[in-house]
């Protein structure tokens, strides 16, 4: 009786890879806008919670509608850039760039899924998540509602960063981002 060791060993590896890929897709599908400023040290290295507050000033925003001239529709995209300042809104500390795609255009004020990168001193933070209630009668709301998104990673001193970002609109084109790093 001979056993084909190669095919016998490949099945568990294939199953493990498929399970890992499925878990990764599920994690990314459920995953939001973040930022950092004058904080020092790595979030991963310290192993403690840190809170960073920055103020974002919208500098560029372009909308790419599915139905130009018509109401908001699923698939509409918005691309934006903001300059980030410290919590006192005095010193520039970075910038943020991102895209949002409309996923629900009519019900309950609409919804967008956003992917954003915050370029900060010492590294970058990536954030992903949903923003709800962004539309009223098919038009963007003013001011946009508050939202919470997940920190999905980072580079440099934000290597392996996790946590969440809470955003509040504090003036037209201006938001306060409270970044809670785990």
PDB file of C-alpha atoms in Angstrom:
ATOM      1  CA  UNK A   1       0.000   0.000   0.000  1.00  0.00           C
ATOM      2  CA  UNK A   2       1.510   3.285  -1.046  1.00  0.00           C
ATOM      3  CA  UNK A   3       0.435   6.735  -0.040  1.00  0.00           C
ATOM      4  CA  UNK A   4       0.935   9.696  -2.310  1.00  0.00           C
ATOM      5  CA  UNK A   5       2.476  11.930   0.337  1.00  0.00           C
ATOM      6  CA  UNK A   6       2.523  15.014  -1.902  1.00  0.00           C
ATOM      7  CA  UNK A   7      -1.216  15.028  -2.674  1.00  0.00           C
ATOM      8  CA  UNK A   8      -2.038  14.001   0.892  1.00  0.00           C
ATOM      9  CA  UNK A   9      -0.089  16.987   2.280  1.00  0.00           C
ATOM     10  CA  UNK A  10      -1.371  19.498  -0.293  1.00  0.00           C
ATOM     11  CA  UNK A  11      -5.030  19.203   0.683  1.00  0.00           C
ATOM     12  CA  UNK A  12      -4.589  20.659   4.192  1.00  0.00           C
ATOM     13  CA  UNK A  13      -2.413  23.469   2.823  1.00  0.00           C
ATOM     14  CA  UNK A  14      -4.959  24.321   0.128  1.00  0.00           C
ATOM     15  CA  UNK A  15      -7.751  24.246   2.719  1.00  0.00           C
ATOM     16  CA  UNK A  16      -5.772  26.467   5.070  1.00  0.00           C
ATOM     17  CA  UNK A  17      -5.021  28.957   2.284  1.00  0.00           C
ATOM     18  CA  UNK A  18      -8.672  29.033   1.212  1.00  0.00           C
ATOM     19  CA  UNK A  19      -9.766  29.552   4.825  1.00  0.00           C
ATOM     20  CA  UNK A  20      -7.225  32.337   5.297  1.00  0.00           C
ATOM     21  CA  UNK A  21      -8.255  34.042   2.046  1.00  0.00           C
ATOM     22  CA  UNK A  22     -11.942  33.804   3.008  1.00  0.00           C
ATOM     23  CA  UNK A  23     -11.227  35.312   6.447  1.00  0.00           C
ATOM     24  CA  UNK A  24      -9.185  38.129   4.884  1.00  0.00           C
ATOM     25  CA  UNK A  25     -11.968  38.969   2.412  1.00  0.00           C
ATOM     26  CA  UNK A  26     -14.545  38.958   5.233  1.00  0.00           C
ATOM     27  CA  UNK A  27     -12.336  41.230   7.352  1.00  0.00           C
ATOM     28  CA  UNK A  28     -11.734  43.703   4.524  1.00  0.00           C
ATOM     29  CA  UNK A  29     -15.378  43.750   3.477  1.00  0.00           C
ATOM     30  CA  UNK A  30     -16.473  44.794   6.952  1.00  0.00           C
ATOM     31  CA  UNK A  31     -13.649  47.151   7.582  1.00  0.00           C
ATOM     32  CA  UNK A  32     -12.736  53.479   7.435  1.00  0.00           C
ATOM     33  CA  UNK A  33     -10.900  58.048   7.951  1.00  0.00           C
ATOM     34  CA  UNK A  34      -7.922  58.401  10.364  1.00  0.00           C
ATOM     35  CA  UNK A  35      -4.984  60.626  11.195  1.00  0.00           C
ATOM     36  CA  UNK A  36      -2.050  61.413  13.505  1.00  0.00           C
ATOM     37  CA  UNK A  37       0.100  64.378  14.387  1.00  0.00           C
ATOM     38  CA  UNK A  38       2.651  65.157  17.045  1.00  0.00           C
ATOM     39  CA  UNK A  39       2.666  61.775  18.750  1.00  0.00           C
ATOM     40  CA  UNK A  40       5.928  59.832  19.104  1.00  0.00           C
ATOM     41  CA  UNK A  41       6.743  56.142  19.199  1.00  0.00           C
ATOM     42  CA  UNK A  42       5.206  53.159  17.477  1.00  0.00           C
ATOM     43  CA  UNK A  43       1.664  52.134  18.330  1.00  0.00           C
ATOM     44  CA  UNK A  44       2.714  48.522  17.952  1.00  0.00           C
ATOM     45  CA  UNK A  45       5.853  48.857  20.063  1.00  0.00           C
ATOM     46  CA  UNK A  46       4.217  50.668  22.965  1.00  0.00           C
ATOM     47  CA  UNK A  47       1.330  48.216  23.307  1.00  0.00           C
ATOM     48  CA  UNK A  48      -0.859  50.925  24.856  1.00  0.00           C
ATOM     49  CA  UNK A  49      -3.747  53.032  23.648  1.00  0.00           C
ATOM     50  CA  UNK A  50      -2.950  56.458  22.225  1.00  0.00           C
ATOM     51  CA  UNK A  51      -5.330  59.208  21.151  1.00  0.00           C
ATOM     52  CA  UNK A  52      -4.321  61.736  18.510  1.00  0.00           C
ATOM     53  CA  UNK A  53      -6.502  64.669  17.471  1.00  0.00           C
ATOM     54  CA  UNK A  54      -6.050  66.540  14.196  1.00  0.00           C
ATOM     55  CA  UNK A  55      -8.069  69.065  12.208  1.00  0.00           C
ATOM     56  CA  UNK A  56      -8.605  68.423   8.491  1.00  0.00           C
ATOM     57  CA  UNK A  57      -9.181  71.234   5.973  1.00  0.00           C
ATOM     58  CA  UNK A  58     -10.706  70.017   2.700  1.00  0.00           C
ATOM     59  CA  UNK A  59      -8.570  71.388  -0.170  1.00  0.00           C
ATOM     60  CA  UNK A  60      -9.731  69.365  -3.177  1.00  0.00           C
ATOM     61  CA  UNK A  61     -12.828  67.316  -3.909  1.00  0.00           C
ATOM     62  CA  UNK A  62     -14.022  65.911  -7.226  1.00  0.00           C
ATOM     63  CA  UNK A  63     -17.205  63.941  -7.773  1.00  0.00           C
ATOM     64  CA  UNK A  64     -17.569  61.345 -10.512  1.00  0.00           C
ATOM     65  CA  UNK A  65     -21.320  60.675 -10.851  1.00  0.00           C
ATOM     66  CA  UNK A  66     -22.762  57.626 -12.551  1.00  0.00           C
ATOM     67  CA  UNK A  67     -25.640  59.805 -13.854  1.00  0.00           C
ATOM     68  CA  UNK A  68     -24.149  63.264 -14.564  1.00  0.00           C
ATOM     69  CA  UNK A  69     -26.744  65.924 -13.810  1.00  0.00           C
ATOM     70  CA  UNK A  70     -29.036  63.382 -12.146  1.00  0.00           C
ATOM     71  CA  UNK A  71     -29.575  62.303  -8.553  1.00  0.00           C
ATOM     72  CA  UNK A  72     -26.963  60.403  -6.575  1.00  0.00           C
ATOM     73  CA  UNK A  73     -26.655  56.774  -7.639  1.00  0.00           C
ATOM     74  CA  UNK A  74     -24.945  53.620  -6.502  1.00  0.00           C
ATOM     75  CA  UNK A  75     -21.376  53.722  -7.836  1.00  0.00           C
ATOM     76  CA  UNK A  76     -20.888  57.514  -7.648  1.00  0.00           C
ATOM     77  CA  UNK A  77     -17.323  58.266  -6.531  1.00  0.00           C
ATOM     78  CA  UNK A  78     -15.761  61.162  -4.679  1.00  0.00           C
ATOM     79  CA  UNK A  79     -11.999  61.747  -4.563  1.00  0.00           C
ATOM     80  CA  UNK A  80     -10.626  64.185  -1.985  1.00  0.00           C
ATOM     81  CA  UNK A  81      -7.549  65.676  -0.343  1.00  0.00           C
ATOM     82  CA  UNK A  82      -7.308  67.515   2.984  1.00  0.00           C
ATOM     83  CA  UNK A  83      -4.474  69.290   4.779  1.00  0.00           C
ATOM     84  CA  UNK A  84      -4.125  68.188   8.419  1.00  0.00           C
ATOM     85  CA  UNK A  85      -3.313  70.512  11.305  1.00  0.00           C
ATOM     86  CA  UNK A  86      -2.578  69.866  14.984  1.00  0.00           C
ATOM     87  CA  UNK A  87      -5.447  69.805  17.513  1.00  0.00           C
ATOM     88  CA  UNK A  88      -5.150  73.587  17.973  1.00  0.00           C
ATOM     89  CA  UNK A  89      -5.517  74.089  14.198  1.00  0.00           C
ATOM     90  CA  UNK A  90      -2.224  76.037  14.102  1.00  0.00           C
ATOM     91  CA  UNK A  91       0.571  73.837  12.707  1.00  0.00           C
ATOM     92  CA  UNK A  92       0.332  71.723   9.550  1.00  0.00           C
ATOM     93  CA  UNK A  93       1.125  68.069  10.383  1.00  0.00           C
ATOM     94  CA  UNK A  94       0.223  66.152   7.237  1.00  0.00           C
ATOM     95  CA  UNK A  95      -2.430  65.452   4.666  1.00  0.00           C
ATOM     96  CA  UNK A  96      -5.066  62.909   3.847  1.00  0.00           C
ATOM     97  CA  UNK A  97      -6.149  61.479   0.489  1.00  0.00           C
ATOM     98  CA  UNK A  98      -9.042  59.168  -0.212  1.00  0.00           C
ATOM     99  CA  UNK A  99     -11.991  57.947  -2.217  1.00  0.00           C
ATOM    100  CA  UNK A 100     -15.591  57.235  -1.305  1.00  0.00           C
ATOM    101  CA  UNK A 101     -18.072  55.219  -3.356  1.00  0.00           C
ATOM    102  CA  UNK A 102     -21.834  55.534  -2.937  1.00  0.00           C
ATOM    103  CA  UNK A 103     -23.290  52.147  -2.033  1.00  0.00           C
ATOM    104  CA  UNK A 104     -26.825  53.196  -1.080  1.00  0.00           C
ATOM    105  CA  UNK A 105     -28.189  56.325  -2.743  1.00  0.00           C
ATOM    106  CA  UNK A 106     -31.732  56.745  -1.440  1.00  0.00           C
ATOM    107  CA  UNK A 107     -32.646  54.844   1.705  1.00  0.00           C
ATOM    108  CA  UNK A 108     -31.991  56.493   5.100  1.00  0.00           C
ATOM    109  CA  UNK A 109     -29.940  59.315   3.593  1.00  0.00           C
ATOM    110  CA  UNK A 110     -27.564  57.104   1.651  1.00  0.00           C
ATOM    111  CA  UNK A 111     -24.224  55.533   2.458  1.00  0.00           C
ATOM    112  CA  UNK A 112     -20.658  55.555   1.172  1.00  0.00           C
ATOM    113  CA  UNK A 113     -17.728  53.230   1.716  1.00  0.00           C
ATOM    114  CA  UNK A 114     -14.446  55.145   2.029  1.00  0.00           C
ATOM    115  CA  UNK A 115     -10.764  54.232   1.850  1.00  0.00           C
ATOM    116  CA  UNK A 116      -8.377  56.919   3.140  1.00  0.00           C
ATOM    117  CA  UNK A 117      -4.632  57.291   3.732  1.00  0.00           C
ATOM    118  CA  UNK A 118      -3.280  59.771   6.268  1.00  0.00           C
ATOM    119  CA  UNK A 119       0.274  60.929   5.582  1.00  0.00           C
ATOM    120  CA  UNK A 120       1.729  61.966   8.928  1.00  0.00           C
ATOM    121  CA  UNK A 121       5.131  62.635  10.475  1.00  0.00           C
ATOM    122  CA  UNK A 122       6.870  59.265  10.687  1.00  0.00           C
ATOM    123  CA  UNK A 123       4.461  57.228   8.576  1.00  0.00           C
ATOM    124  CA  UNK A 124       1.010  56.650   7.186  1.00  0.00           C
ATOM    125  CA  UNK A 125      -2.283  55.359   8.553  1.00  0.00           C
ATOM    126  CA  UNK A 126      -4.857  53.583   6.413  1.00  0.00           C
ATOM    127  CA  UNK A 127      -8.534  53.772   7.294  1.00  0.00           C
ATOM    128  CA  UNK A 128     -11.646  52.216   5.818  1.00  0.00           C
ATOM    129  CA  UNK A 129     -15.341  52.182   6.560  1.00  0.00           C
ATOM    130  CA  UNK A 130     -18.863  53.410   6.016  1.00  0.00           C
ATOM    131  CA  UNK A 131     -20.267  56.919   6.211  1.00  0.00           C
ATOM    132  CA  UNK A 132     -24.057  56.964   6.593  1.00  0.00           C
ATOM    133  CA  UNK A 133     -26.563  59.739   5.957  1.00  0.00           C
ATOM    134  CA  UNK A 134     -24.389  61.519   3.405  1.00  0.00           C
ATOM    135  CA  UNK A 135     -27.292  62.316   1.073  1.00  0.00           C
ATOM    136  CA  UNK A 136     -30.540  64.204   1.533  1.00  0.00           C
ATOM    137  CA  UNK A 137     -33.023  63.923  -1.341  1.00  0.00           C
ATOM    138  CA  UNK A 138     -30.195  62.751  -3.600  1.00  0.00           C
ATOM    139  CA  UNK A 139     -27.850  65.668  -2.777  1.00  0.00           C
ATOM    140  CA  UNK A 140     -24.787  65.738  -0.496  1.00  0.00           C
ATOM    141  CA  UNK A 141     -25.689  66.875   3.018  1.00  0.00           C
ATOM    142  CA  UNK A 142     -24.178  69.950   4.627  1.00  0.00           C
ATOM    143  CA  UNK A 143     -22.636  69.508   7.088  1.00  0.00           C
ATOM    144  CA  UNK A 144     -21.727  65.846   6.641  1.00  0.00           C
ATOM    145  CA  UNK A 145     -22.628  63.662   9.636  1.00  0.00           C
ATOM    146  CA  UNK A 146     -20.159  62.340  12.203  1.00  0.00           C
ATOM    147  CA  UNK A 147     -18.780  58.867  11.573  1.00  0.00           C
ATOM    148  CA  UNK A 148     -16.458  56.187  12.954  1.00  0.00           C
ATOM    149  CA  UNK A 149     -14.112  54.152  10.743  1.00  0.00           C
ATOM    150  CA  UNK A 150     -11.523  51.438  11.382  1.00  0.00           C
ATOM    151  CA  UNK A 151      -7.761  51.841  11.212  1.00  0.00           C
ATOM    152  CA  UNK A 152      -6.671  48.963   8.988  1.00  0.00           C
ATOM    153  CA  UNK A 153      -2.893  49.409   9.097  1.00  0.00           C
ATOM    154  CA  UNK A 154       0.011  51.744   8.717  1.00  0.00           C
ATOM    155  CA  UNK A 155       3.645  52.294   7.884  1.00  0.00           C
ATOM    156  CA  UNK A 156       6.674  53.645   9.760  1.00  0.00           C
ATOM    157  CA  UNK A 157       5.835  54.443  13.379  1.00  0.00           C
ATOM    158  CA  UNK A 158       2.250  53.327  12.661  1.00  0.00           C
ATOM    159  CA  UNK A 159       3.350  49.849  11.535  1.00  0.00           C
ATOM    160  CA  UNK A 160       0.584  47.323  12.331  1.00  0.00           C
ATOM    161  CA  UNK A 161      -1.663  50.097  13.662  1.00  0.00           C
ATOM    162  CA  UNK A 162      -5.199  49.192  14.702  1.00  0.00           C
ATOM    163  CA  UNK A 163      -7.981  51.211  16.253  1.00  0.00           C
ATOM    164  CA  UNK A 164     -10.617  53.626  15.068  1.00  0.00           C
ATOM    165  CA  UNK A 165     -11.111  57.185  13.901  1.00  0.00           C
ATOM    166  CA  UNK A 166     -14.047  59.377  14.907  1.00  0.00           C
ATOM    167  CA  UNK A 167     -14.788  62.347  12.637  1.00  0.00           C
ATOM    168  CA  UNK A 168     -16.908  65.404  13.472  1.00  0.00           C
ATOM    169  CA  UNK A 169     -17.665  68.259  11.092  1.00  0.00           C
ATOM    170  CA  UNK A 170     -16.790  71.482  12.926  1.00  0.00           C
ATOM    171  CA  UNK A 171     -17.219  73.998  10.046  1.00  0.00           C
ATOM    172  CA  UNK A 172     -17.824  73.845   6.280  1.00  0.00           C
ATOM    173  CA  UNK A 173     -14.901  71.916   4.789  1.00  0.00           C
ATOM    174  CA  UNK A 174     -13.375  71.314   8.228  1.00  0.00           C
ATOM    175  CA  UNK A 175     -13.396  68.155  10.371  1.00  0.00           C
ATOM    176  CA  UNK A 176     -11.900  67.097  13.687  1.00  0.00           C
ATOM    177  CA  UNK A 177     -10.451  63.575  13.564  1.00  0.00           C
ATOM    178  CA  UNK A 178      -9.960  61.771  16.874  1.00  0.00           C
ATOM    179  CA  UNK A 179      -7.678  58.797  16.244  1.00  0.00           C
ATOM    180  CA  UNK A 180      -7.740  56.100  18.876  1.00  0.00           C
ATOM    181  CA  UNK A 181      -4.812  53.738  18.336  1.00  0.00           C
ATOM    182  CA  UNK A 182      -5.021  50.394  20.163  1.00  0.00           C
TER     183      UNK A 182
END
